[in-house]
Amino acid sequence: MSTTTVDTPAASQTATKPQPIILTPNAVAKVKEIMGQQSPVPAGLRIGVVGGGCSGFSYSMAFENAAGMMDKVFNFDDLKVFVDATSVMYLNGCVVDYVETLEAAGFKFENPNVKSTCGCGSSFSV
């Protein structure tokens, strides 16, 4: 499991805590592959939660050139992932994977905060 290092002023040692969002090695590799085809190459990937869809929320992914002022920045094997502060609450514990099957290929979100999903599988409620 991926961890992030956090330095606290009160402690001389470094504490580790789990990252709120995890990208699997497959997801990181696919994002890097797609990013390498962009011109200019973006600074990182934005993952977020937006209102909409049949169940109330849906996931968003887009390339970004810089972090926003309220973004949390996570690093996965030199891939920067930007998540806005509001989306972090909805994505806490979420695992993003890239899956290829005979029928389809795409990014899959495993989110423990989701209470229900729609039939199409692209929106959810919490």
GROMACS .gro file of C-alpha atoms in nm:
model
  126
    1MET     CA    1   0.000   0.000   0.000
    2SER     CA    2   0.129   0.347  -0.084
    3THR     CA    3   0.214   0.584   0.195
    4THR     CA    4   0.308   0.947   0.211
    5THR     CA    5   0.564   1.099   0.445
    6VAL     CA    6   0.453   1.383   0.671
    7ASP     CA    7   0.692   1.590   0.883
    8THR     CA    8   0.545   1.733   1.201
    9PRO     CA    9   0.711   2.025   1.378
   10ALA     CA   10   0.655   1.870   1.722
   11ALA     CA   11   0.826   1.545   1.631
   12SER     CA   12   1.180   1.498   1.513
   13GLN     CA   13   1.090   1.171   1.340
   14THR     CA   14   0.893   1.130   1.021
   15ALA     CA   15   0.547   0.977   1.051
   16THR     CA   16   0.375   0.790   0.768
   17LYS     CA   17   0.005   0.778   0.701
   18PRO     CA   18  -0.191   0.616   0.420
   19GLN     CA   19  -0.271   0.837   0.122
   20PRO     CA   20  -0.642   0.912   0.079
   21ILE     CA   21  -0.631   0.794  -0.283
   22ILE     CA   22  -0.427   0.510  -0.434
   23LEU     CA   23  -0.336   0.455  -0.799
   24THR     CA   24  -0.233   0.100  -0.886
   25PRO     CA   25   0.084   0.043  -1.089
   26ASN     CA   26  -0.138  -0.040  -1.391
   27ALA     CA   27  -0.319   0.293  -1.360
   28VAL     CA   28   0.005   0.488  -1.318
   29ALA     CA   29   0.160   0.318  -1.623
   30LYS     CA   30  -0.144   0.391  -1.842
   31VAL     CA   31  -0.163   0.756  -1.733
   32LYS     CA   32   0.208   0.801  -1.802
   33GLU     CA   33   0.166   0.636  -2.144
   34ILE     CA   34  -0.119   0.872  -2.238
   35MET     CA   35   0.061   1.176  -2.092
   36GLY     CA   36   0.368   1.097  -2.304
   37GLN     CA   37   0.153   1.133  -2.616
   38GLN     CA   38   0.040   1.487  -2.521
   39SER     CA   39   0.216   1.798  -2.651
   40PRO     CA   40   0.316   1.970  -2.436
   41VAL     CA   41   0.339   1.702  -2.169
   42PRO     CA   42   0.110   1.796  -1.877
   43ALA     CA   43   0.242   1.841  -1.523
   44GLY     CA   44   0.007   1.579  -1.381
   45LEU     CA   45  -0.336   1.422  -1.356
   46ARG     CA   46  -0.639   1.576  -1.185
   47ILE     CA   47  -0.884   1.333  -1.025
   48GLY     CA   48  -1.204   1.467  -0.879
   49VAL     CA   49  -1.566   1.418  -0.795
   50VAL     CA   50  -1.826   1.631  -0.972
   51GLY     CA   51  -2.201   1.664  -0.927
   52GLY     CA   52  -2.410   1.493  -1.190
   53GLY     CA   53  -2.490   1.156  -1.334
   54CYS     CA   54  -2.790   0.941  -1.251
   55SER     CA   55  -2.683   0.880  -0.890
   56GLY     CA   56  -2.565   1.229  -0.792
   57PHE     CA   57  -2.186   1.223  -0.838
   58SER     CA   58  -1.939   1.108  -1.100
   59TYR     CA   59  -1.561   1.086  -1.122
   60SER     CA   60  -1.354   1.317  -1.337
   61MET     CA   61  -1.002   1.274  -1.472
   62ALA     CA   62  -0.812   1.535  -1.673
   63PHE     CA   63  -0.456   1.640  -1.738
   64GLU     CA   64  -0.335   1.959  -1.567
   65ASN     CA   65  -0.041   2.191  -1.613
   66ALA     CA   66  -0.023   2.302  -1.248
   67ALA     CA   67  -0.180   2.240  -0.909
   68GLY     CA   68  -0.460   2.470  -0.796
   69MET     CA   69  -0.440   2.672  -0.477
   70MET     CA   70  -0.664   2.433  -0.278
   71ASP     CA   71  -0.529   2.109  -0.429
   72LYS     CA   72  -0.367   1.821  -0.247
   73VAL     CA   73  -0.080   1.680  -0.452
   74PHE     CA   74   0.007   1.311  -0.438
   75ASN     CA   75   0.304   1.145  -0.606
   76PHE     CA   76   0.288   0.796  -0.756
   77ASP     CA   77   0.616   0.684  -0.916
   78ASP     CA   78   0.690   1.042  -1.036
   79LEU     CA   79   0.330   1.096  -1.150
   80LYS     CA   80   0.173   1.398  -0.980
   81VAL     CA   81  -0.196   1.358  -0.900
   82PHE     CA   82  -0.393   1.671  -0.811
   83VAL     CA   83  -0.711   1.640  -0.603
   84ASP     CA   84  -0.914   1.938  -0.485
   85ALA     CA   85  -0.988   1.959  -0.113
   86THR     CA   86  -1.360   1.881  -0.153
   87SER     CA   87  -1.300   1.573  -0.369
   88VAL     CA   88  -1.049   1.435  -0.116
   89MET     CA   89  -1.341   1.382   0.126
   90TYR     CA   90  -1.532   1.170  -0.127
   91LEU     CA   91  -1.224   0.982  -0.249
   92ASN     CA   92  -1.080   0.888   0.092
   93GLY     CA   93  -0.970   0.525   0.064
   94CYS     CA   94  -1.041   0.508  -0.310
   95VAL     CA   95  -0.826   0.283  -0.530
   96VAL     CA   96  -0.798   0.370  -0.901
   97ASP     CA   97  -0.698   0.086  -1.132
   98TYR     CA   98  -0.667   0.043  -1.507
   99VAL     CA   99  -0.840  -0.273  -1.630
  100GLU     CA  100  -0.838  -0.435  -1.973
  101THR     CA  101  -1.086  -0.710  -2.059
  102LEU     CA  102  -1.212  -0.857  -2.386
  103GLU     CA  103  -1.517  -0.630  -2.369
  104ALA     CA  104  -1.365  -0.301  -2.257
  105ALA     CA  105  -1.069  -0.115  -2.113
  106GLY     CA  106  -1.069   0.177  -1.874
  107PHE     CA  107  -1.006   0.320  -1.533
  108LYS     CA  108  -1.196   0.160  -1.245
  109PHE     CA  109  -1.265   0.336  -0.915
  110GLU     CA  110  -1.301   0.120  -0.602
  111ASN     CA  111  -1.443   0.367  -0.351
  112PRO     CA  112  -1.537   0.248   0.001
  113ASN     CA  113  -1.748   0.564   0.054
  114VAL     CA  114  -2.000   0.477  -0.218
  115LYS     CA  115  -2.342   0.374  -0.091
  116SER     CA  116  -2.498   0.302  -0.431
  117THR     CA  117  -2.419   0.322  -0.802
  118CYS     CA  118  -2.629   0.357  -1.113
  119GLY     CA  119  -2.687   0.088  -1.373
  120CYS     CA  120  -2.434   0.235  -1.615
  121GLY     CA  121  -2.165   0.228  -1.345
  122SER     CA  122  -2.035   0.580  -1.407
  123SER     CA  123  -2.208   0.765  -1.124
  124PHE     CA  124  -2.257   0.706  -0.753
  125SER     CA  125  -2.404   0.838  -0.429
  126VAL     CA  126  -2.252   0.866  -0.083
   0.00000   0.00000   0.00000
